[in-house]
mmCIF file of C-alpha atoms in Angstrom:
data_model
loop_
_atom_site.group_PDB
_atom_site.id
_atom_site.type_symbol
_atom_site.label_atom_id
_atom_site.label_comp_id
_atom_site.label_asym_id
_atom_site.label_seq_id
_atom_site.Cartn_x
_atom_site.Cartn_y
_atom_site.Cartn_z
ATOM 1 C CA MET X 1 17.733 -37.327 -37.053
ATOM 2 C CA ALA X 2 20.722 -35.385 -38.168
ATOM 3 C CA THR X 3 20.669 -37.550 -41.325
ATOM 4 C CA VAL X 4 16.848 -36.545 -42.077
ATOM 5 C CA ALA X 5 17.895 -32.747 -41.089
ATOM 6 C CA VAL X 6 20.698 -32.568 -43.758
ATOM 7 C CA TYR X 7 18.602 -34.120 -46.530
ATOM 8 C CA GLY X 8 15.850 -32.039 -45.760
ATOM 9 C CA LEU X 9 18.018 -28.714 -45.890
ATOM 10 C CA THR X 10 20.232 -29.872 -48.654
ATOM 11 C CA ALA X 11 17.698 -31.544 -51.318
ATOM 12 C CA VAL X 12 16.432 -28.539 -52.770
ATOM 13 C CA PRO X 13 19.427 -26.784 -53.390
ATOM 14 C CA VAL X 14 21.057 -29.545 -54.794
ATOM 15 C CA ALA X 15 17.926 -30.530 -57.273
ATOM 16 C CA ARG X 16 18.259 -27.078 -58.667
ATOM 17 C CA ARG X 17 22.244 -27.449 -59.477
ATOM 18 C CA LEU X 18 21.181 -30.954 -61.101
ATOM 19 C CA HIS X 19 18.230 -29.137 -63.046
ATOM 20 C CA VAL X 20 15.615 -31.987 -61.838
ATOM 21 C CA THR X 21 13.559 -29.755 -59.869
ATOM 22 C CA ARG X 22 9.686 -29.921 -61.051
ATOM 23 C CA PRO X 23 8.802 -26.354 -62.753
ATOM 24 C CA ALA X 24 6.383 -24.556 -60.803
ATOM 25 C CA ARG X 25 3.715 -22.427 -61.957
ATOM 26 C CA SER X 26 5.421 -19.871 -64.230
ATOM 27 C CA ARG X 27 6.094 -16.303 -62.519
ATOM 28 C CA PRO X 28 6.964 -14.008 -65.510
ATOM 29 C CA LEU X 29 8.457 -10.460 -65.022
ATOM 30 C CA LEU X 30 7.040 -7.932 -67.520
ATOM 31 C CA VAL X 31 9.212 -4.891 -68.149
ATOM 32 C CA GLY X 32 7.226 -2.360 -70.058
ATOM 33 C CA GLY X 33 4.520 0.076 -69.318
ATOM 34 C CA ASP X 34 2.621 0.678 -72.806
ATOM 35 C CA PRO X 35 -0.830 -0.065 -73.246
ATOM 36 C CA TRP X 36 -0.514 -3.487 -75.019
ATOM 37 C CA VAL X 37 1.820 -4.676 -72.015
ATOM 38 C CA ILE X 38 -0.173 -3.553 -69.136
ATOM 39 C CA ASP X 39 -3.206 -5.636 -71.269
ATOM 40 C CA LEU X 40 -0.881 -8.362 -71.693
ATOM 41 C CA GLY X 41 -0.088 -8.448 -67.890
ATOM 42 C CA HIS X 42 -3.971 -8.046 -67.258
ATOM 43 C CA THR X 43 -4.612 -11.099 -69.300
ATOM 44 C CA LEU X 44 -1.591 -13.634 -67.891
ATOM 45 C CA HIS X 45 -2.911 -12.517 -64.219
ATOM 46 C CA SER X 46 -6.509 -13.803 -65.447
ATOM 47 C CA ALA X 47 -5.051 -16.836 -66.725
ATOM 48 C CA GLY X 48 -3.728 -17.835 -63.395
ATOM 49 C CA LEU X 49 -0.312 -16.607 -63.252
ATOM 50 C CA ASP X 50 1.506 -14.688 -60.525
ATOM 51 C CA VAL X 51 2.373 -11.756 -62.724
ATOM 52 C CA LEU X 52 5.274 -9.208 -61.747
ATOM 53 C CA MET X 53 5.417 -5.954 -63.651
ATOM 54 C CA TRP X 54 8.210 -3.126 -64.082
ATOM 55 C CA ALA X 55 8.425 0.340 -65.990
ATOM 56 C CA GLY X 56 10.470 2.971 -65.812
ATOM 57 C CA SER X 57 8.624 5.816 -65.832
ATOM 58 C CA ALA X 58 6.390 7.004 -62.867
ATOM 59 C CA GLY X 59 3.214 7.364 -65.275
ATOM 60 C CA GLN X 60 3.594 3.893 -66.361
ATOM 61 C CA ARG X 61 4.177 2.671 -63.060
ATOM 62 C CA ASP X 62 1.047 4.442 -61.715
ATOM 63 C CA LEU X 63 -0.974 2.645 -64.479
ATOM 64 C CA ILE X 64 0.321 -0.825 -63.624
ATOM 65 C CA THR X 65 -0.844 -0.123 -60.303
ATOM 66 C CA GLN X 66 -4.317 1.074 -61.526
ATOM 67 C CA ALA X 67 -4.660 -2.164 -63.302
ATOM 68 C CA GLY X 68 -4.439 -3.979 -60.291
ATOM 69 C CA LEU X 69 -1.112 -5.564 -61.210
ATOM 70 C CA GLU X 70 1.768 -6.126 -58.888
ATOM 71 C CA LEU X 71 4.508 -3.539 -59.265
ATOM 72 C CA ALA X 72 8.346 -5.083 -59.101
ATOM 73 C CA PRO X 73 10.562 -2.773 -56.774
ATOM 74 C CA GLY X 74 12.508 -0.043 -58.293
ATOM 75 C CA GLU X 75 15.896 -1.799 -57.634
ATOM 76 C CA LEU X 76 14.817 -5.112 -58.926
ATOM 77 C CA LEU X 77 16.617 -5.139 -62.295
ATOM 78 C CA ALA X 78 19.472 -2.715 -60.906
ATOM 79 C CA SER X 79 20.384 -5.856 -58.325
ATOM 80 C CA ALA X 80 19.682 -8.590 -60.726
ATOM 81 C CA THR X 81 22.672 -6.905 -62.969
ATOM 82 C CA SER X 82 25.099 -7.491 -60.183
ATOM 83 C CA GLU X 83 27.624 -10.450 -60.558
ATOM 84 C CA GLY X 84 25.860 -13.650 -59.014
ATOM 85 C CA ALA X 85 22.533 -11.841 -58.698
ATOM 86 C CA GLU X 86 19.432 -13.708 -58.858
ATOM 87 C CA LEU X 87 15.611 -12.979 -59.703
ATOM 88 C CA GLU X 88 14.126 -15.016 -56.770
ATOM 89 C CA GLY X 89 11.123 -16.605 -57.640
ATOM 90 C CA ILE X 90 10.807 -15.072 -61.562
ATOM 91 C CA THR X 91 10.631 -17.934 -63.912
ATOM 92 C CA ALA X 92 11.249 -15.637 -66.976
ATOM 93 C CA VAL X 93 11.827 -11.916 -68.028
ATOM 94 C CA LEU X 94 10.017 -10.549 -70.933
ATOM 95 C CA LEU X 95 11.572 -7.292 -72.287
ATOM 96 C CA LEU X 96 8.458 -5.138 -74.133
ATOM 97 C CA THR X 97 9.842 -1.397 -73.408
ATOM 98 C CA ASP X 98 9.589 0.564 -76.258
ATOM 99 C CA GLU X 99 13.294 1.301 -76.313
ATOM 100 C CA ASP X 100 14.872 -1.451 -78.743
ATOM 101 C CA ASP X 101 18.311 -0.795 -77.593
ATOM 102 C CA PHE X 102 17.698 -1.237 -73.870
ATOM 103 C CA ASN X 103 15.712 -4.405 -74.372
ATOM 104 C CA THR X 104 18.539 -5.713 -76.182
ATOM 105 C CA LEU X 105 21.228 -4.672 -73.580
ATOM 106 C CA ALA X 106 19.136 -6.089 -70.748
ATOM 107 C CA ALA X 107 18.540 -9.346 -72.458
ATOM 108 C CA THR X 108 22.416 -9.690 -72.926
ATOM 109 C CA VAL X 109 23.018 -8.708 -69.301
ATOM 110 C CA LEU X 110 20.242 -10.981 -67.815
ATOM 111 C CA ALA X 111 21.095 -14.048 -70.157
ATOM 112 C CA GLY X 112 23.606 -15.489 -67.783
ATOM 113 C CA ASN X 113 20.889 -16.174 -65.062
ATOM 114 C CA PRO X 114 20.524 -20.008 -65.512
ATOM 115 C CA GLU X 115 17.246 -20.136 -63.284
ATOM 116 C CA THR X 116 15.392 -17.230 -65.392
ATOM 117 C CA ARG X 117 14.674 -17.569 -69.078
ATOM 118 C CA VAL X 118 14.765 -14.003 -70.832
ATOM 119 C CA TYR X 119 13.297 -12.858 -73.692
ATOM 120 C CA ARG X 120 12.755 -9.644 -75.666
ATOM 121 C CA LEU X 121 10.523 -7.943 -78.421
ATOM 122 C CA ALA X 122 12.038 -7.788 -81.963
ATOM 123 C CA PRO X 123 13.094 -4.025 -82.943
ATOM 124 C CA ARG X 124 10.653 -1.842 -84.911
ATOM 125 C CA ASP X 125 13.436 -1.806 -87.486
ATOM 126 C CA PRO X 126 16.560 -3.924 -88.226
ATOM 127 C CA THR X 127 18.838 -1.371 -88.848
ATOM 128 C CA ASP X 128 17.566 1.029 -85.980
ATOM 129 C CA GLY X 129 19.587 1.828 -82.880
ATOM 130 C CA VAL X 130 22.871 1.162 -81.666
ATOM 131 C CA VAL X 131 22.933 -2.184 -80.091
ATOM 132 C CA ALA X 132 19.823 -3.961 -81.780
ATOM 133 C CA PRO X 133 21.107 -4.338 -85.091
ATOM 134 C CA TYR X 134 24.015 -6.086 -84.084
ATOM 135 C CA SER X 135 22.445 -8.346 -81.922
ATOM 136 C CA GLY X 136 21.225 -11.891 -82.128
ATOM 137 C CA GLY X 137 19.321 -14.090 -79.842
ATOM 138 C CA ASP X 138 15.758 -15.220 -79.549
ATOM 139 C CA THR X 139 12.915 -12.651 -79.985
ATOM 140 C CA VAL X 140 9.489 -13.282 -79.011
ATOM 141 C CA PHE X 141 6.363 -13.351 -81.348
ATOM 142 C CA ALA X 142 6.166 -13.997 -84.869
ATOM 143 C CA PRO X 143 9.039 -12.028 -87.176
ATOM 144 C CA ASP X 144 6.281 -9.745 -88.385
ATOM 145 C CA LEU X 145 5.163 -8.815 -84.944
ATOM 146 C CA THR X 146 7.731 -6.132 -83.366
ATOM 147 C CA ARG X 147 7.238 -3.559 -81.162
ATOM 148 C CA HIS X 148 5.512 -1.121 -83.274
ATOM 149 C CA ASP X 149 3.276 -3.339 -85.103
ATOM 150 C CA LEU X 150 1.962 -4.796 -81.420
ATOM 151 C CA ALA X 151 1.280 -1.008 -80.465
ATOM 152 C CA THR X 152 -0.350 0.057 -83.846
ATOM 153 C CA ARG X 153 -2.517 -3.075 -83.705
ATOM 154 C CA HIS X 154 -3.507 -2.801 -80.111
ATOM 155 C CA GLY X 155 -4.361 0.962 -80.427
ATOM 156 C CA SER X 156 -6.449 0.403 -83.780
ATOM 157 C CA GLY X 157 -8.789 -2.154 -81.153
ATOM 158 C CA ALA X 158 -6.892 -5.694 -81.455
ATOM 159 C CA GLN X 159 -7.337 -7.635 -78.085
ATOM 160 C CA ILE X 160 -5.189 -9.632 -76.182
ATOM 161 C CA THR X 161 -7.254 -12.721 -75.433
ATOM 162 C CA THR X 162 -7.379 -16.333 -74.022
ATOM 163 C CA GLN X 163 -8.710 -19.540 -75.626
ATOM 164 C CA PRO X 164 -8.479 -23.021 -74.612
ATOM 165 C CA ALA X 165 -6.443 -24.640 -77.274
ATOM 166 C CA ASN X 166 -8.445 -27.838 -78.346
ATOM 167 C CA GLY X 167 -9.659 -25.860 -81.204
ATOM 168 C CA GLY X 168 -6.342 -24.832 -82.412
ATOM 169 C CA ILE X 169 -5.382 -21.102 -83.286
ATOM 170 C CA PRO X 170 -8.033 -19.265 -84.931
ATOM 171 C CA PRO X 171 -7.151 -17.860 -88.298
ATOM 172 C CA GLY X 172 -6.468 -14.349 -88.582
ATOM 173 C CA THR X 173 -5.033 -14.324 -85.030
ATOM 174 C CA ASP X 174 -1.319 -14.168 -83.574
ATOM 175 C CA LEU X 175 -0.384 -16.464 -80.726
ATOM 176 C CA LEU X 176 1.916 -15.135 -78.295
ATOM 177 C CA PHE X 177 2.060 -17.434 -75.577
ATOM 178 C CA LEU X 178 0.546 -20.750 -74.576
ATOM 179 C CA ILE X 179 0.162 -21.769 -70.821
ATOM 180 C CA THR X 180 0.094 -25.439 -69.966
ATOM 181 C CA SER X 181 -2.292 -27.268 -67.755
ATOM 182 C CA GLU X 182 0.553 -26.963 -65.004
ATOM 183 C CA GLY X 183 0.525 -23.069 -65.562
ATOM 184 C CA ALA X 184 3.743 -23.173 -67.291
ATOM 185 C CA LEU X 185 4.146 -20.226 -69.671
ATOM 186 C CA HIS X 186 5.712 -20.639 -73.068
ATOM 187 C CA PRO X 187 6.272 -17.986 -75.415
ATOM 188 C CA ALA X 188 5.830 -18.006 -79.113
ATOM 189 C CA THR X 189 9.329 -17.119 -80.354
ATOM 190 C CA THR X 190 11.109 -16.462 -83.777
ATOM 191 C CA SER X 191 13.065 -19.333 -83.593
ATOM 192 C CA ARG X 192 10.933 -22.132 -81.536
ATOM 193 C CA PRO X 193 7.881 -22.355 -82.958
ATOM 194 C CA THR X 194 4.948 -23.303 -80.111
ATOM 195 C CA THR X 195 2.778 -26.165 -80.887
ATOM 196 C CA PRO X 196 -0.542 -25.936 -78.747
ATOM 197 C CA GLN X 197 -1.235 -29.125 -77.111
ATOM 198 C CA PRO X 198 -4.961 -30.289 -75.905
ATOM 199 C CA GLY X 199 -5.516 -28.670 -72.288
ATOM 200 C CA ASP X 200 -3.249 -25.800 -73.047
ATOM 201 C CA THR X 201 -4.570 -21.946 -72.922
ATOM 202 C CA LEU X 202 -3.754 -19.906 -75.994
ATOM 203 C CA ILE X 203 -2.763 -16.140 -75.722
ATOM 204 C CA LEU X 204 -3.654 -14.480 -78.798
ATOM 205 C CA LEU X 205 -3.313 -11.121 -80.268
ATOM 206 C CA ASP X 206 -6.975 -10.761 -82.003
ATOM 207 C CA PRO X 207 -7.740 -8.210 -84.576
ATOM 208 C CA ARG X 208 -11.412 -9.777 -85.124
ATOM 209 C CA ARG X 209 -12.464 -8.050 -81.761
ATOM 210 C CA ALA X 210 -11.770 -4.909 -83.395
ATOM 211 C CA GLY X 211 -13.142 -5.357 -86.907
ATOM 212 C CA VAL X 212 -9.491 -5.591 -88.438
ATOM 213 C CA LYS X 213 -9.183 -7.521 -91.447
#
């Protein structure tokens, strides 16, 4: 009985250290409260993911709550920057605010957590900001799909939609994420192109819904 108890209590921590645990359904944290970010959160939630969101302003937090999305506690990011702290249960952090320097600094601080992947938006302009122009690292989406481009296209009526991957990526759309049949979320990034497989779900920015050419 003692041996079984020891194995039962230590199996999960040991598996995590050896990186052999089976990935569970993704639980992303979206940081940002612009309309397109809330739309993205709603789309990911509708696709079956347990989405958590956080925003800096009270107005944006109210909009997140009104959209029916789960709002992270205000101290979550602050505690995550403490030495040794972990974002318990969160599989990926997506830094999608309208402050390029904040996205870059937060990505740098949070990158040391081996249990959680961290992604940020490409800055509006490579020369803008105090920190963003001088930081490398992976950014989400296509190189020409910056924070400004996303906000502008979404404001013009482009929609964030889902579609089965069986038919490939529709012409004229931008691939933002894919969700595997097991529920794992994979962002399209500037350095690692994402190749959809049959059974995956595509998350797309689709301007065709707004009549944008």
